GROMACS .gro file of C-alpha atoms in nm:
model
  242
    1UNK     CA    1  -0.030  21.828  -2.961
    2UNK     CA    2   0.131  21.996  -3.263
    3UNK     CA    3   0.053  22.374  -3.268
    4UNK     CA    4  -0.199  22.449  -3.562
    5UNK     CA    5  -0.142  22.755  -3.816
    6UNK     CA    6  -0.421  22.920  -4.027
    7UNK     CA    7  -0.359  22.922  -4.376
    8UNK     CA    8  -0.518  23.162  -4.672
    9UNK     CA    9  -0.720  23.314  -4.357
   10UNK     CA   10  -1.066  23.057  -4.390
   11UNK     CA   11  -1.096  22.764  -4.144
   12UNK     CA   12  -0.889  22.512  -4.268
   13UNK     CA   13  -0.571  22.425  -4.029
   14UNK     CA   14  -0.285  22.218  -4.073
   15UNK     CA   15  -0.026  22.165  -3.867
   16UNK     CA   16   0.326  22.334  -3.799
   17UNK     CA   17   0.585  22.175  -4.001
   18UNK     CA   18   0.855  22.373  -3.821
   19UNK     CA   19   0.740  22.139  -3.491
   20UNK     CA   20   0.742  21.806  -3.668
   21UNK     CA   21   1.032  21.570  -3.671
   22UNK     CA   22   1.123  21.518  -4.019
   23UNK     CA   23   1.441  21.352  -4.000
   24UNK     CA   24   1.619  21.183  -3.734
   25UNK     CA   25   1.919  21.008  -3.882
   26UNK     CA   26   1.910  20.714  -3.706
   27UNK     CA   27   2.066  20.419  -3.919
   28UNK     CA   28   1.823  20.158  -3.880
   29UNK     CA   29   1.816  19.935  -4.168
   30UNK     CA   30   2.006  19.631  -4.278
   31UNK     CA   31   2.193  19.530  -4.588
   32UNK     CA   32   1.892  19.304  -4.756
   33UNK     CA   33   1.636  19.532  -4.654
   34UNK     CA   34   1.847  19.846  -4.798
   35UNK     CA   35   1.929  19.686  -5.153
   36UNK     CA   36   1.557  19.564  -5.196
   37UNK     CA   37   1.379  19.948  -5.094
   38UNK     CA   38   1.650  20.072  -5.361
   39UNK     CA   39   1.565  19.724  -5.603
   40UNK     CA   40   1.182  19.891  -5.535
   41UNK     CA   41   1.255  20.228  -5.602
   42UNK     CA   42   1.453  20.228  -5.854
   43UNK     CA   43   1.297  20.034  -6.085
   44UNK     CA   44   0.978  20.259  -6.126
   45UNK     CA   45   1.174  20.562  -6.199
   46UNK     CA   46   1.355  20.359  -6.467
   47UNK     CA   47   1.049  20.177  -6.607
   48UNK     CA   48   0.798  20.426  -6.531
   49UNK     CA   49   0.966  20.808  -6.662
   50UNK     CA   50   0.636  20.933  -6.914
   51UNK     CA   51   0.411  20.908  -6.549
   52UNK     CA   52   0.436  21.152  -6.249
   53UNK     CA   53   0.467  20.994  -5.914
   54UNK     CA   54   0.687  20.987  -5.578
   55UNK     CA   55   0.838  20.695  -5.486
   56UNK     CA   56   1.081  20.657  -5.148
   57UNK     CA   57   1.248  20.449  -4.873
   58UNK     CA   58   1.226  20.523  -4.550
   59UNK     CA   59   1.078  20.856  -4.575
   60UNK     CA   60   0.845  20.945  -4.303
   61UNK     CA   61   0.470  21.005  -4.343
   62UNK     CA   62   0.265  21.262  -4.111
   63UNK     CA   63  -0.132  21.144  -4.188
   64UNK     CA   64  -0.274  21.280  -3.872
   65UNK     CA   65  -0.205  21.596  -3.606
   66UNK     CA   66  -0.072  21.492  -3.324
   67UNK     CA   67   0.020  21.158  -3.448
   68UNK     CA   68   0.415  21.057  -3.471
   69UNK     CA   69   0.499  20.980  -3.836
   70UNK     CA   70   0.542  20.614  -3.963
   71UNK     CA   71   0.834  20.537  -4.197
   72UNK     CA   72   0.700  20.245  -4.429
   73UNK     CA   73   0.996  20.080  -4.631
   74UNK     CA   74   0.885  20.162  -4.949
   75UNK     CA   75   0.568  20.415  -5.048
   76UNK     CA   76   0.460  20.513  -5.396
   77UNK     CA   77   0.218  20.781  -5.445
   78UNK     CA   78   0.086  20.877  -5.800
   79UNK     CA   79   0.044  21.198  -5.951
   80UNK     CA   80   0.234  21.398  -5.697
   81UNK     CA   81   0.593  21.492  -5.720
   82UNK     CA   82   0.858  21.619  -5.484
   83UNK     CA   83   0.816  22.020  -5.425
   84UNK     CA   84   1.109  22.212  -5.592
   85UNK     CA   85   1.217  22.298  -5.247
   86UNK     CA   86   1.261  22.034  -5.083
   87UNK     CA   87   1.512  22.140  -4.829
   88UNK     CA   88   1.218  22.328  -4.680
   89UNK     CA   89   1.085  22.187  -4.352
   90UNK     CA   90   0.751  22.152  -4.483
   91UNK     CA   91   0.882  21.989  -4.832
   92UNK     CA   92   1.126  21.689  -4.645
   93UNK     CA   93   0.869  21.459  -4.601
   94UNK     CA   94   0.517  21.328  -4.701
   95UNK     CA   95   0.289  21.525  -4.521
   96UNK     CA   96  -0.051  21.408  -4.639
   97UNK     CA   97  -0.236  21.728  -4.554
   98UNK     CA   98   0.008  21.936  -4.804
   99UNK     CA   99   0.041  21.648  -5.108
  100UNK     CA  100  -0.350  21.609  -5.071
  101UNK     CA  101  -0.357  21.246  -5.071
  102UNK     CA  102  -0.184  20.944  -4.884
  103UNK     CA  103   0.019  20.692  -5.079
  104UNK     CA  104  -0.161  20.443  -5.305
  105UNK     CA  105   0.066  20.183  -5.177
  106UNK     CA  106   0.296  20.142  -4.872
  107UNK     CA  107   0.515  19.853  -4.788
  108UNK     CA  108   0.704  19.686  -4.531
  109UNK     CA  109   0.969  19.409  -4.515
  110UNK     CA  110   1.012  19.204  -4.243
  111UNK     CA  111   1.346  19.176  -4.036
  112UNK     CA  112   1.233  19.086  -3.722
  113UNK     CA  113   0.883  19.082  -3.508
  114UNK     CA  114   0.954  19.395  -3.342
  115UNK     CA  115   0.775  19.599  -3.619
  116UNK     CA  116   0.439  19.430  -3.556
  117UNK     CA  117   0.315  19.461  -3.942
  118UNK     CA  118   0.034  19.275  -3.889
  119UNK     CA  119  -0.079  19.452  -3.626
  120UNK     CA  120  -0.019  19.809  -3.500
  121UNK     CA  121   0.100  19.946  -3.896
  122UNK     CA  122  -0.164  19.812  -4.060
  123UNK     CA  123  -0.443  19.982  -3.827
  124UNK     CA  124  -0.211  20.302  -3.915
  125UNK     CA  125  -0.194  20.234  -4.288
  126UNK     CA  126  -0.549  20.167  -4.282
  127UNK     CA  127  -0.685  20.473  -4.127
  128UNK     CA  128  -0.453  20.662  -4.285
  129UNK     CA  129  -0.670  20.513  -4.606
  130UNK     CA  130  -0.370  20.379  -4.839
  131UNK     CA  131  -0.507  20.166  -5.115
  132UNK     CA  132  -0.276  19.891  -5.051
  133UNK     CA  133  -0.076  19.769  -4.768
  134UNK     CA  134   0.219  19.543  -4.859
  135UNK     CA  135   0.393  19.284  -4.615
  136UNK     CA  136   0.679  19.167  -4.717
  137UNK     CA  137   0.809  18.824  -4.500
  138UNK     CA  138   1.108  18.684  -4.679
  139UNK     CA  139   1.228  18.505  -4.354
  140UNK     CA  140   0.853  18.412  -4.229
  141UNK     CA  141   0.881  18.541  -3.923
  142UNK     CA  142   0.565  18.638  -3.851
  143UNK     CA  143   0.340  18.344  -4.079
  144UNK     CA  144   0.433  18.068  -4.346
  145UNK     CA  145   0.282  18.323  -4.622
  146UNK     CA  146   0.600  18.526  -4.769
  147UNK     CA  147   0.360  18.848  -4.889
  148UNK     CA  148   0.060  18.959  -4.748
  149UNK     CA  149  -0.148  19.216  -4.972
  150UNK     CA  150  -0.424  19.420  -4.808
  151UNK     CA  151  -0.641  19.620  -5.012
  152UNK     CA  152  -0.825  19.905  -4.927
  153UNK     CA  153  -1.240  19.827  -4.946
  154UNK     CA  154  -1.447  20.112  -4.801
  155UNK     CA  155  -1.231  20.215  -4.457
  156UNK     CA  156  -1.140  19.884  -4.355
  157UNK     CA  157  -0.821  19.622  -4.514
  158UNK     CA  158  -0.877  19.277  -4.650
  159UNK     CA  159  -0.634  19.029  -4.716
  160UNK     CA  160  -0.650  18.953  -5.080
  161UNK     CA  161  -0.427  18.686  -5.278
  162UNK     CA  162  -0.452  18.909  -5.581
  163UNK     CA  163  -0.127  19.068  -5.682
  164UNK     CA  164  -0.231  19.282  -5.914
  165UNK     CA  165  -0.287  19.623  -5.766
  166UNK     CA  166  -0.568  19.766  -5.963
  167UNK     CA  167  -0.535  20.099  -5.883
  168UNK     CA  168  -0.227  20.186  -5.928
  169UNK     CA  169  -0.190  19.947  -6.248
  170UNK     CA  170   0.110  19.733  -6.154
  171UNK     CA  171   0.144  19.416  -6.016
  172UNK     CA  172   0.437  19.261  -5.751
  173UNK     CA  173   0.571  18.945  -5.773
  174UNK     CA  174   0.872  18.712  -5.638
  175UNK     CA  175   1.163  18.669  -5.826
  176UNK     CA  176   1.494  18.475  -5.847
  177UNK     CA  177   1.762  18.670  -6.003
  178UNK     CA  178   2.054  18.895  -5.960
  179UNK     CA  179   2.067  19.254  -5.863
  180UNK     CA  180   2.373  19.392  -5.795
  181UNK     CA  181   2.567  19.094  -5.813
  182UNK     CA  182   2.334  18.958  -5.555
  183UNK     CA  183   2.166  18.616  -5.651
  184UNK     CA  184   1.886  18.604  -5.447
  185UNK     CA  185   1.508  18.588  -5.412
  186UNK     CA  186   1.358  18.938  -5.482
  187UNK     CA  187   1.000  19.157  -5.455
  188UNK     CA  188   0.967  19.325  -5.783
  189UNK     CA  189   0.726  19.525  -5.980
  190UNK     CA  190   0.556  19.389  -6.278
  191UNK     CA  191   0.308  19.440  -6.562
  192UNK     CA  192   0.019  19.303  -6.586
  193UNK     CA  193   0.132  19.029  -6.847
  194UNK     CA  194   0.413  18.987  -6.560
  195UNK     CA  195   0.709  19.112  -6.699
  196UNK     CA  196   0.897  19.295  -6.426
  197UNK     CA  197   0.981  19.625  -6.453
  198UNK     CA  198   1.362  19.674  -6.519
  199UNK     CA  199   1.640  19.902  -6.286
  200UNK     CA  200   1.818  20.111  -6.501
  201UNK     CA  201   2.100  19.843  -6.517
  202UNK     CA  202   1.878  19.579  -6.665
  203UNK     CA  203   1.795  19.833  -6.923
  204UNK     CA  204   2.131  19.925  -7.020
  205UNK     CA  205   2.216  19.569  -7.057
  206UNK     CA  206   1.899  19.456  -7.264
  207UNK     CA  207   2.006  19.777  -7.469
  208UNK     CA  208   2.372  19.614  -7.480
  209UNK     CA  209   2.229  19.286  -7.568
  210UNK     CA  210   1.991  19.405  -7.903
  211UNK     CA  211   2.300  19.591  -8.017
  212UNK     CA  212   2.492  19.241  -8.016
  213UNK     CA  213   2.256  19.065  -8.182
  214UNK     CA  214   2.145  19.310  -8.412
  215UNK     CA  215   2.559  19.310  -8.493
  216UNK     CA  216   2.543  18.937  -8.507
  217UNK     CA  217   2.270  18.949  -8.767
  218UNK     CA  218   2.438  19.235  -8.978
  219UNK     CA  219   2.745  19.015  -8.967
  220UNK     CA  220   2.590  18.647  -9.115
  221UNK     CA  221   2.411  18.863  -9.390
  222UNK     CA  222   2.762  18.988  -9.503
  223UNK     CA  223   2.855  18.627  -9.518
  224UNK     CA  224   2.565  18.469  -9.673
  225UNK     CA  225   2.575  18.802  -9.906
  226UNK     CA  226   2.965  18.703  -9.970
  227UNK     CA  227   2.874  18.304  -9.984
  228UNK     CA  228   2.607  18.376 -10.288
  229UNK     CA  229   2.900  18.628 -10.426
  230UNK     CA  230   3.168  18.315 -10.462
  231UNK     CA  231   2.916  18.095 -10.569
  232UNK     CA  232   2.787  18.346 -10.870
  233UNK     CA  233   3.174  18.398 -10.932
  234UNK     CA  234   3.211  17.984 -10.941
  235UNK     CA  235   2.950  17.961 -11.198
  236UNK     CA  236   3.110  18.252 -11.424
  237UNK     CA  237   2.867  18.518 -11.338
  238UNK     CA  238   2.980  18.881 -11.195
  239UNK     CA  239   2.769  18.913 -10.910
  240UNK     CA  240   2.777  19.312 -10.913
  241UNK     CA  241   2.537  19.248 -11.231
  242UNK     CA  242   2.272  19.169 -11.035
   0.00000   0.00000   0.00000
């Protein structure tokens, strides 16, 4: 059992973040599964920088004393930020008693049947009371359903085929495109109309792509303009007359 501390002298305990593992630094992730958490993460701090949230991969979250943390993929929890210190033991990881809330979402992707996601982490992500629990099965290993989506209702999870996450107002869906200079098949964010929400990259390259055309436009009204200039001059007329 983790040693309690008082705190501001009344009755309410948490427990001593000096005792808890916070980090371990053990390299367990593989190339697909790495570039999709940062595909994840990255795009709602691109998309997403007028709101105030936390977003992370493979951070650990402490929801109960004396419990181990669990390390979901991907979390995002809204309206909480990242203490200013947070190379302080207390401030390395989500520790729900100290952000005040758990995650509105947590998410896993499947590599192998070792994690048991349908099993053992969703009982955790469920009493740890996360709105929505996310189960991402490229590979099907564990059913012929690619994404499971379990939504919080009461203190139990329900499978839902709803993709729009109510709560947190986005949506996920699967896409085929290249991140990276990866063609694949993704898990991305998305509005609700179901545009997806861009990584900084995509951005910069929309961005790139207006200023083309909006050169490209410029450019055929300075020839129609000169076109209409010839023709005026053809007919005898100074065009700078009109």
């Amino acid at each position: 059992m983790v040693q309690e501390v008082l705190i501001n002298n009344d009755d309410y305990y948490v427990p001593d973040a000096n005792q808890l593992i916070t980090e371990d630094d053990t390299p367990v992730d593989n190339f697909a599964s790495e570039k999709q958490q940062r595909l994840l993460v990255g795009s709602l701090y691109s998309s997403l920088q007028s709101q105030t949230f936390l977003a992370a991969a493979n951070v650990g979250i402490y929801h109960t004393d004396g419990q181990p943390a669990i390390v979901p993929d991907v979390f995002l929890s809204l309206d909480v930020q990242v203490p200013e210190k947070w190379w302080e033991k207390q401030n390395r990881c989500y520790m729900v008693w100290r952000f005040g809330k758990p995650p509105e979402v947590v998410l896993e992707i499947v590599s192998n049947k070792e994690g048991d996601e349908l099993g053992k982490k969703l009982k955790i992500y469920e009493h740890m009371r996360a709105s929505y629990y996310i189960v991402y099965d490229p590979n099907q290993q564990l059913a012929e359903e690619i994404l499971h989506v379990y939504e919080l209702r009461g203190t139990r999870y329900f499978e839902t085929s709803e993709t729009w996450l109510e709560q947190v107002g986005l949506g996920i869906t699967l896409w085929e495109g290249e991140f990276e200079g990866r063609q694949d098949n993704w898990l991305r964010w998305c509005y609700q109309n179901g545009n997806i929400l861009l990584t900084g990259d995509e951005r910069a390259e929309q961005e790139q792509q207006r200023a083309k055309q909006a050169e490209k436009r410029a450019e055929q009204a300075e020839q129609r303009s000169q076109l209409l200039a010839d023709r005026l001059r053809a007919m005898g007329l100074d065009p700078d007359t009109f």
